[in-house]
Amino acid sequence: MKINLKIKRFNPETDKKPHWETYAVEVEPTDRVLDALHDVKWNQDGTLALRRSCAHGVCGSDAMRINGRNMLACKVLIQNIAKDGDTITVEPILGLPVVKDLIVDMEPFFAHYRAVMPYLVNNDPLPANGRERLQSPADRERYDDTTKCILCAACTTSCPSFWARGEYVGPAAIVQAHRFIFDSRDQAAQQRLEILSAQDGVWRCRTAFNCTEACPRGIQVTKAIGEVKEALRTGVIR
Amino acid sequence: MFTPLITTARESLRYRGSGHVLWLLHRVTGLGVVIFLGTHIFGMSMATFNPPLHEAMLAVYKTPLFSVGEIVLAACLIFHAVNGTRIAILELRPALWDKQAVATRWSVIITLILLAPTIAVMAFKSISYYVTHGLK
């Protein structure tokens, strides 16, 4: 089948503002949007800049806005979003500075990630056998959903609150905080909750649910944010 | 701030997502109600500070354009109240958040159920008024 790929292009060295360019691409219905982008870059216009690594939905490098919604280009099949002759729009995720074409500067996103202490804090001595700190299957299950995050930024950059205010920590950072706040082995939940109850913490969430829809890993992002809000409201972590 | 206000407003209209539409409507209806409230407070205060202006404003309110505006205002209020209730319930009960798609549908259905008789009554009263008093 033949599709048109309408891509938002921006080269900071030559362009004052972004512009759209359209490429006709021959694809299989079962190809992914990433395959179509590869076709453009490898066979039509080598100047197209995009970021991707594993190309199998694990590394989270190729989050972009496809047909108006944040997705991973490597996880979206052409047949699920277009018919023969259709045009697919592709643009960079919003809210982070565009470096070139579909590549954004992820540093502000990672700064928010680092701000919530995304690591296990436990100051108790190691178990007698010197091996891992054990927890029950039920305790592990409590935060299982939020361990799936691949830091692709699809959720954070789909959030209207983040577009309006980049200082907002954003859904991905809250998901990371949730992963440790509800971990029975962790001892820094209160510190994380204090960070998230600040002006640019969880209370900026307006429950638009864009993050949940955008997550390529199917994480219930808005629910996780809600659970952090509940922990702050009640003072109980359960 | 990474994105200017205009970009945020424009992209809010361009983004595609089922929850996003309701979020956008909630914002727009909230803004509409706030603008009405400001106008209303200003108009009522003029009854004390500038009675002729108050009378003039009341006359403007009794025109077809503002009658339609009243119906739009009622629609804004009803949607904002129903959708706001949905958001409040979900905020307080994160366990229900996997049912948000159902909750979203019910927000729209309840809004329409409340809106239909409201529009009928308001439109009937407005038409009756203009039949009796004529258009000015």
Short mmCIF file of C-alpha atoms in Angstrom, two decimals:
data_model
loop_
_atom_site.label_atom_id
_atom_site.label_comp_id
_atom_site.label_asym_id
_atom_site.label_seq_id
_atom_site.Cartn_x
_atom_site.Cartn_y
_atom_site.Cartn_z
CA MET A 1 0.00 0.00 0.00
CA LYS A 2 1.01 3.60 -0.49
CA ILE A 3 0.85 6.22 2.22
CA ASN A 4 1.98 9.79 2.63
CA LEU A 5 4.16 10.58 5.59
CA LYS A 6 3.73 14.21 6.65
CA ILE A 7 6.62 15.03 8.94
CA LYS A 8 7.24 18.18 10.95
CA ARG A 9 10.80 19.22 10.09
CA PHE A 10 13.04 21.67 11.89
CA ASN A 11 16.71 22.32 11.40
CA PRO A 12 17.94 24.93 13.92
CA GLU A 13 20.84 25.84 11.60
CA THR A 14 18.65 26.86 8.67
CA ASP A 15 15.02 27.18 9.83
CA LYS A 16 13.41 29.92 11.89
CA LYS A 17 10.40 27.76 12.67
CA PRO A 18 9.24 24.20 11.97
CA HIS A 19 7.58 23.29 8.67
CA TRP A 20 5.81 20.22 7.25
CA GLU A 21 7.23 18.01 4.51
CA THR A 22 5.34 15.14 2.89
CA TYR A 23 6.89 11.93 1.53
CA ALA A 24 5.14 9.20 -0.46
CA VAL A 25 6.13 5.81 0.94
CA GLU A 26 5.39 2.27 -0.27
CA VAL A 27 4.72 0.08 2.79
CA GLU A 28 3.24 -3.23 3.85
CA PRO A 29 0.12 -2.90 6.04
CA THR A 30 2.00 -4.79 8.76
CA ASP A 31 4.95 -2.39 8.66
CA ARG A 32 5.40 -0.03 11.58
CA VAL A 33 5.54 3.75 11.38
CA LEU A 34 9.24 3.41 12.19
CA ASP A 35 9.72 1.34 9.01
CA ALA A 36 8.12 4.12 6.98
CA LEU A 37 10.38 6.68 8.66
CA HIS A 38 13.38 4.48 7.86
CA ASP A 39 12.28 4.38 4.23
CA VAL A 40 12.25 8.18 4.14
CA LYS A 41 15.62 8.52 5.84
CA TRP A 42 17.41 5.73 3.99
CA ASN A 43 15.91 6.15 0.51
CA GLN A 44 14.49 9.64 0.14
CA ASP A 45 15.95 12.25 2.48
CA GLY A 46 18.98 11.39 4.58
CA THR A 47 18.75 14.69 6.45
CA LEU A 48 15.70 13.50 8.42
CA ALA A 49 16.70 13.19 12.07
CA LEU A 50 14.99 10.75 14.40
CA ARG A 51 16.00 8.84 17.49
CA ARG A 52 15.54 5.10 17.84
CA SER A 53 17.56 2.28 19.29
CA CYS A 54 16.09 -1.17 19.89
CA ALA A 55 13.14 -0.61 17.50
CA HIS A 56 11.08 -3.14 19.46
CA GLY A 57 9.27 -1.08 22.09
CA VAL A 58 11.77 -1.67 24.87
CA CYS A 59 14.20 1.24 24.88
CA GLY A 60 11.60 4.01 24.51
CA SER A 61 13.70 6.14 22.18
CA ASP A 62 11.21 6.79 19.42
CA ALA A 63 8.27 8.40 21.20
CA MET A 64 6.64 10.87 18.82
CA ARG A 65 3.25 12.33 18.08
CA ILE A 66 1.64 10.22 15.36
CA ASN A 67 -1.71 11.34 13.97
CA GLY A 68 -2.09 13.72 16.89
CA ARG A 69 -1.35 11.21 19.67
CA ASN A 70 1.85 10.24 21.47
CA MET A 71 3.03 6.75 20.55
CA LEU A 72 6.20 4.75 19.98
CA ALA A 73 6.87 4.67 16.23
CA CYS A 74 8.18 1.10 16.57
CA LYS A 75 4.97 -0.21 18.16
CA VAL A 76 2.38 1.26 15.79
CA LEU A 77 1.37 -0.78 12.76
CA ILE A 78 0.48 1.22 9.66
CA GLN A 79 -2.70 -0.85 9.14
CA ASN A 80 -4.01 0.25 12.53
CA ILE A 81 -3.86 3.96 11.78
CA ALA A 82 -4.12 4.35 7.99
CA LYS A 83 -5.63 2.96 4.83
CA ASP A 84 -4.15 2.93 1.35
CA GLY A 85 -3.55 6.52 0.20
CA ASP A 86 -3.95 8.03 3.68
CA THR A 87 -1.61 10.60 5.18
CA ILE A 88 0.04 9.93 8.53
CA THR A 89 1.33 12.97 10.43
CA VAL A 90 4.48 12.61 12.50
CA GLU A 91 5.86 15.33 14.77
CA PRO A 92 8.10 15.56 17.81
CA ILE A 93 6.67 15.16 21.30
CA LEU A 94 5.61 18.49 22.78
CA GLY A 95 6.94 20.35 25.79
CA LEU A 96 10.64 19.56 25.34
CA PRO A 97 12.99 21.67 23.18
CA VAL A 98 13.35 20.32 19.64
CA VAL A 99 16.98 19.58 18.76
CA LYS A 100 16.27 18.65 15.14
CA ASP A 101 13.22 17.25 13.31
CA LEU A 102 11.83 14.48 15.56
CA ILE A 103 14.59 14.63 18.16
CA VAL A 104 13.93 16.52 21.39
CA ASP A 105 16.24 17.40 24.26
CA MET A 106 15.27 14.90 26.97
CA GLU A 107 17.37 16.52 29.70
CA PRO A 108 14.51 18.51 31.35
CA PHE A 109 12.51 15.26 31.42
CA PHE A 110 15.36 13.35 33.07
CA ALA A 111 15.90 16.20 35.54
CA HIS A 112 12.33 15.65 36.77
CA TYR A 113 12.99 11.91 36.87
CA ARG A 114 16.08 12.41 39.05
CA ALA A 115 14.20 14.83 41.32
CA VAL A 116 11.94 12.11 42.76
CA MET A 117 14.83 9.89 43.97
CA PRO A 118 14.21 6.99 41.58
CA TYR A 119 16.25 4.45 43.50
CA LEU A 120 15.79 2.16 46.49
CA VAL A 121 16.65 3.74 49.83
CA ASN A 122 17.17 1.33 52.69
CA ASN A 123 19.63 2.09 55.45
CA ASP A 124 19.12 -1.15 57.39
CA PRO A 125 22.02 -3.60 57.48
CA LEU A 126 22.01 -6.23 54.76
CA PRO A 127 20.24 -9.53 55.55
CA ALA A 128 22.40 -12.05 57.41
CA ASN A 129 23.03 -14.05 54.23
CA GLY A 130 24.26 -10.88 52.50
CA ARG A 131 21.84 -11.35 49.63
CA GLU A 132 18.72 -9.48 48.52
CA ARG A 133 16.09 -7.94 50.79
CA LEU A 134 13.08 -10.23 50.46
CA GLN A 135 9.45 -9.24 50.13
CA SER A 136 6.23 -11.19 49.70
CA PRO A 137 4.65 -11.70 46.26
CA ALA A 138 1.76 -9.49 47.41
CA ASP A 139 4.16 -6.68 48.37
CA ARG A 140 5.89 -7.00 45.00
CA GLU A 141 2.54 -6.99 43.19
CA ARG A 142 1.59 -3.69 44.85
CA TYR A 143 3.88 -1.65 42.59
CA ASP A 144 4.23 -4.08 39.69
CA ASP A 145 2.45 -1.81 37.18
CA THR A 146 4.81 1.11 37.66
CA THR A 147 7.94 -1.03 37.22
CA LYS A 148 7.13 -1.28 33.51
CA CYS A 149 8.07 2.34 32.69
CA ILE A 150 10.72 2.70 29.95
CA LEU A 151 11.12 6.49 30.31
CA CYS A 152 10.02 7.22 26.76
CA ALA A 153 8.33 10.49 27.86
CA ALA A 154 5.17 9.71 25.86
CA CYS A 155 3.06 10.29 28.99
CA THR A 156 4.73 13.45 30.26
CA THR A 157 4.66 15.12 26.85
CA SER A 158 0.98 14.26 26.34
CA CYS A 159 0.07 16.14 29.52
CA PRO A 160 -1.52 19.60 29.06
CA SER A 161 -0.28 20.63 32.51
CA PHE A 162 3.30 19.88 31.41
CA TRP A 163 2.86 21.81 28.14
CA ALA A 164 1.71 24.82 30.13
CA ARG A 165 4.36 24.52 32.82
CA GLY A 166 7.56 22.63 32.17
CA GLU A 167 8.48 22.78 35.86
CA TYR A 168 5.69 20.26 36.61
CA VAL A 169 7.44 16.95 37.39
CA GLY A 170 5.08 15.17 35.03
CA PRO A 171 3.45 11.73 34.93
CA ALA A 172 6.64 9.71 34.23
CA ALA A 173 8.46 11.06 37.29
CA ILE A 174 5.39 10.39 39.46
CA VAL A 175 5.21 6.84 38.09
CA GLN A 176 8.87 6.36 39.07
CA ALA A 177 8.19 7.78 42.52
CA HIS A 178 5.17 5.48 42.88
CA ARG A 179 7.36 2.48 42.06
CA PHE A 180 9.47 3.18 45.17
CA ILE A 181 6.89 4.79 47.49
CA PHE A 182 4.85 1.58 47.48
CA ASP A 183 7.87 -0.74 47.67
CA SER A 184 7.78 -2.38 51.11
CA ARG A 185 11.63 -2.44 51.22
CA ASP A 186 12.03 1.31 50.68
CA GLN A 187 12.46 3.84 53.50
CA ALA A 188 12.29 7.19 51.69
CA ALA A 189 8.59 7.34 50.85
CA GLN A 190 8.01 10.42 53.02
CA GLN A 191 10.84 12.30 51.32
CA ARG A 192 9.38 11.52 47.90
CA LEU A 193 5.89 12.49 49.04
CA GLU A 194 7.24 15.82 50.27
CA ILE A 195 8.80 16.46 46.86
CA LEU A 196 5.55 15.53 45.13
CA SER A 197 3.36 17.68 47.38
CA ALA A 198 5.28 20.80 46.35
CA GLN A 199 3.90 23.39 43.93
CA ASP A 200 5.01 21.48 40.84
CA GLY A 201 4.19 18.03 42.18
CA VAL A 202 1.18 15.76 41.78
CA TRP A 203 -1.43 18.46 42.38
CA ARG A 204 -0.80 19.87 38.90
CA CYS A 205 -2.38 16.72 37.48
CA ARG A 206 -5.81 17.59 36.03
CA THR A 207 -6.87 14.00 35.28
CA ALA A 208 -7.02 14.44 31.51
CA PHE A 209 -6.00 10.76 31.20
CA ASN A 210 -3.81 11.54 28.16
CA CYS A 211 -0.87 9.90 29.94
CA THR A 212 -2.69 6.62 30.44
CA GLU A 213 -3.73 6.55 26.77
CA ALA A 214 -0.24 7.47 25.58
CA CYS A 215 1.72 4.91 27.64
CA PRO A 216 3.09 2.26 25.25
CA ARG A 217 3.49 -0.15 28.16
CA GLY A 218 -0.13 0.07 29.27
CA ILE A 219 0.70 1.50 32.69
CA GLN A 220 -2.31 2.94 34.53
CA VAL A 221 -0.46 6.23 34.88
CA THR A 222 -3.36 8.38 36.07
CA LYS A 223 -4.27 5.72 38.63
CA ALA A 224 -0.69 5.71 39.94
CA ILE A 225 -0.81 9.50 40.25
CA GLY A 226 -4.15 9.13 42.07
CA GLU A 227 -2.62 6.67 44.52
CA VAL A 228 0.20 9.10 45.28
CA LYS A 229 -2.37 11.87 45.79
CA GLU A 230 -4.32 9.56 48.11
CA ALA A 231 -1.17 8.79 50.11
CA LEU A 232 -0.56 12.52 50.48
CA ARG A 233 -4.17 13.23 51.40
CA THR A 234 -4.57 10.45 53.95
CA GLY A 235 -0.97 10.14 55.12
CA VAL A 236 -1.30 6.39 54.68
CA ILE A 237 0.77 4.35 52.22
CA ARG A 238 -1.12 1.16 51.42
CA MET B 1 8.33 27.29 30.83
CA PHE B 2 9.27 25.28 27.72
CA THR B 3 6.29 26.11 25.54
CA PRO B 4 4.67 29.51 25.22
CA LEU B 5 1.01 29.99 26.08
CA ILE B 6 -0.09 30.22 22.44
CA THR B 7 1.64 26.93 21.60
CA THR B 8 -0.01 25.28 24.60
CA ALA B 9 -3.45 26.55 23.60
CA ARG B 10 -2.99 25.55 19.94
CA GLU B 11 -1.61 22.11 20.73
CA SER B 12 -4.39 21.53 23.26
CA LEU B 13 -6.80 21.80 20.34
CA ARG B 14 -4.66 19.60 18.08
CA TYR B 15 -3.96 16.72 20.48
CA ARG B 16 -6.14 13.64 19.99
CA GLY B 17 -7.31 11.68 23.01
CA SER B 18 -10.70 10.69 24.38
CA GLY B 19 -10.04 12.08 27.86
CA HIS B 20 -8.42 15.11 26.30
CA VAL B 21 -11.67 16.23 24.66
CA LEU B 22 -13.46 16.20 28.02
CA TRP B 23 -10.55 17.98 29.69
CA LEU B 24 -10.71 20.68 27.01
CA LEU B 25 -14.50 21.03 27.34
CA HIS B 26 -14.16 21.25 31.12
CA ARG B 27 -11.66 24.12 30.73
CA VAL B 28 -13.71 25.99 28.13
CA THR B 29 -17.00 25.65 30.05
CA GLY B 30 -15.26 26.69 33.28
CA LEU B 31 -13.86 29.75 31.53
CA GLY B 32 -17.31 30.57 30.12
CA VAL B 33 -18.90 30.39 33.58
CA VAL B 34 -16.16 32.56 35.11
CA ILE B 35 -16.61 35.21 32.39
CA PHE B 36 -20.37 35.17 33.00
CA LEU B 37 -19.83 35.49 36.75
CA GLY B 38 -17.61 38.54 36.25
CA THR B 39 -20.15 40.15 33.92
CA HIS B 40 -22.99 39.30 36.31
CA ILE B 41 -21.24 40.80 39.35
CA PHE B 42 -20.35 43.90 37.36
CA GLY B 43 -23.94 44.28 36.09
CA MET B 44 -25.48 43.83 39.54
CA SER B 45 -23.07 46.25 41.17
CA MET B 46 -24.11 48.86 38.61
CA ALA B 47 -27.62 48.79 40.16
CA THR B 48 -26.00 50.68 43.05
CA PHE B 49 -23.25 52.64 41.34
CA ASN B 50 -24.77 53.42 37.94
CA PRO B 51 -28.52 52.59 37.68
CA PRO B 52 -28.93 53.79 34.03
CA LEU B 53 -26.11 51.45 32.94
CA HIS B 54 -27.72 48.63 34.92
CA GLU B 55 -31.05 49.24 33.11
CA ALA B 56 -29.26 49.33 29.76
CA MET B 57 -27.54 45.99 30.52
CA LEU B 58 -30.88 44.41 31.50
CA ALA B 59 -32.32 45.57 28.18
CA VAL B 60 -29.45 43.96 26.31
CA TYR B 61 -30.01 40.71 28.23
CA LYS B 62 -33.56 40.62 26.87
CA THR B 63 -32.43 40.21 23.26
CA PRO B 64 -32.45 36.90 21.30
CA LEU B 65 -28.66 36.74 21.21
CA PHE B 66 -28.46 36.78 24.99
CA SER B 67 -31.36 34.34 25.28
CA VAL B 68 -29.28 31.88 23.27
CA GLY B 69 -26.31 32.84 25.45
CA GLU B 70 -28.32 31.92 28.56
CA ILE B 71 -28.97 28.47 27.14
CA VAL B 72 -25.27 28.07 26.33
CA LEU B 73 -24.47 29.19 29.87
CA ALA B 74 -26.85 26.60 31.31
CA ALA B 75 -25.18 23.94 29.12
CA CYS B 76 -21.75 25.04 30.36
CA LEU B 77 -22.89 24.92 33.99
CA ILE B 78 -24.49 21.49 33.71
CA PHE B 79 -21.56 19.92 31.86
CA HIS B 80 -19.01 21.50 34.19
CA ALA B 81 -20.93 20.32 37.27
CA VAL B 82 -21.43 16.74 36.03
CA ASN B 83 -17.90 16.33 34.67
CA GLY B 84 -16.48 18.01 37.78
CA THR B 85 -18.33 15.47 39.92
CA ARG B 86 -16.78 12.66 37.85
CA ILE B 87 -13.32 14.13 38.35
CA ALA B 88 -13.88 14.64 42.08
CA ILE B 89 -15.09 11.04 42.56
CA LEU B 90 -12.14 9.64 40.61
CA GLU B 91 -9.72 11.89 42.51
CA LEU B 92 -10.98 10.51 45.82
CA ARG B 93 -11.15 6.88 44.69
CA PRO B 94 -8.11 5.95 42.55
CA ALA B 95 -9.33 2.33 42.63
CA LEU B 96 -12.12 3.37 40.24
CA TRP B 97 -9.73 4.90 37.71
CA ASP B 98 -9.65 1.90 35.44
CA LYS B 99 -13.35 2.60 34.88
CA GLN B 100 -12.69 6.09 33.59
CA ALA B 101 -13.87 5.28 30.06
CA VAL B 102 -17.27 4.24 31.47
CA ALA B 103 -17.32 7.27 33.77
CA THR B 104 -16.56 9.52 30.80
CA ARG B 105 -19.48 8.07 28.84
CA TRP B 106 -21.82 8.53 31.80
CA SER B 107 -20.70 12.15 32.20
CA VAL B 108 -21.84 12.86 28.68
CA ILE B 109 -25.08 10.85 29.03
CA ILE B 110 -26.08 12.53 32.33
CA THR B 111 -25.23 15.95 30.89
CA LEU B 112 -27.48 15.31 27.90
CA ILE B 113 -30.31 13.96 30.10
CA LEU B 114 -30.20 17.10 32.28
CA LEU B 115 -29.65 19.40 29.34
CA ALA B 116 -32.60 18.33 27.19
CA PRO B 117 -35.44 19.50 29.53
CA THR B 118 -33.40 22.55 30.56
CA ILE B 119 -33.05 23.71 26.96
CA ALA B 120 -36.72 22.93 26.30
CA VAL B 121 -37.94 24.97 29.29
CA MET B 122 -35.57 27.89 28.66
CA ALA B 123 -36.29 28.01 24.94
CA PHE B 124 -40.06 27.84 25.58
CA LYS B 125 -39.90 30.71 28.09
CA SER B 126 -37.73 32.83 25.80
CA ILE B 127 -39.98 32.27 22.78
CA SER B 128 -43.08 33.02 24.90
CA TYR B 129 -41.43 36.26 26.05
CA TYR B 130 -40.66 37.40 22.51
CA VAL B 131 -44.16 36.40 21.30
CA THR B 132 -45.69 38.53 24.08
CA HIS B 133 -43.30 41.48 24.00
CA GLY B 134 -41.98 41.34 20.46
CA LEU B 135 -38.38 41.72 19.35
CA LYS B 136 -36.69 45.00 20.23
#
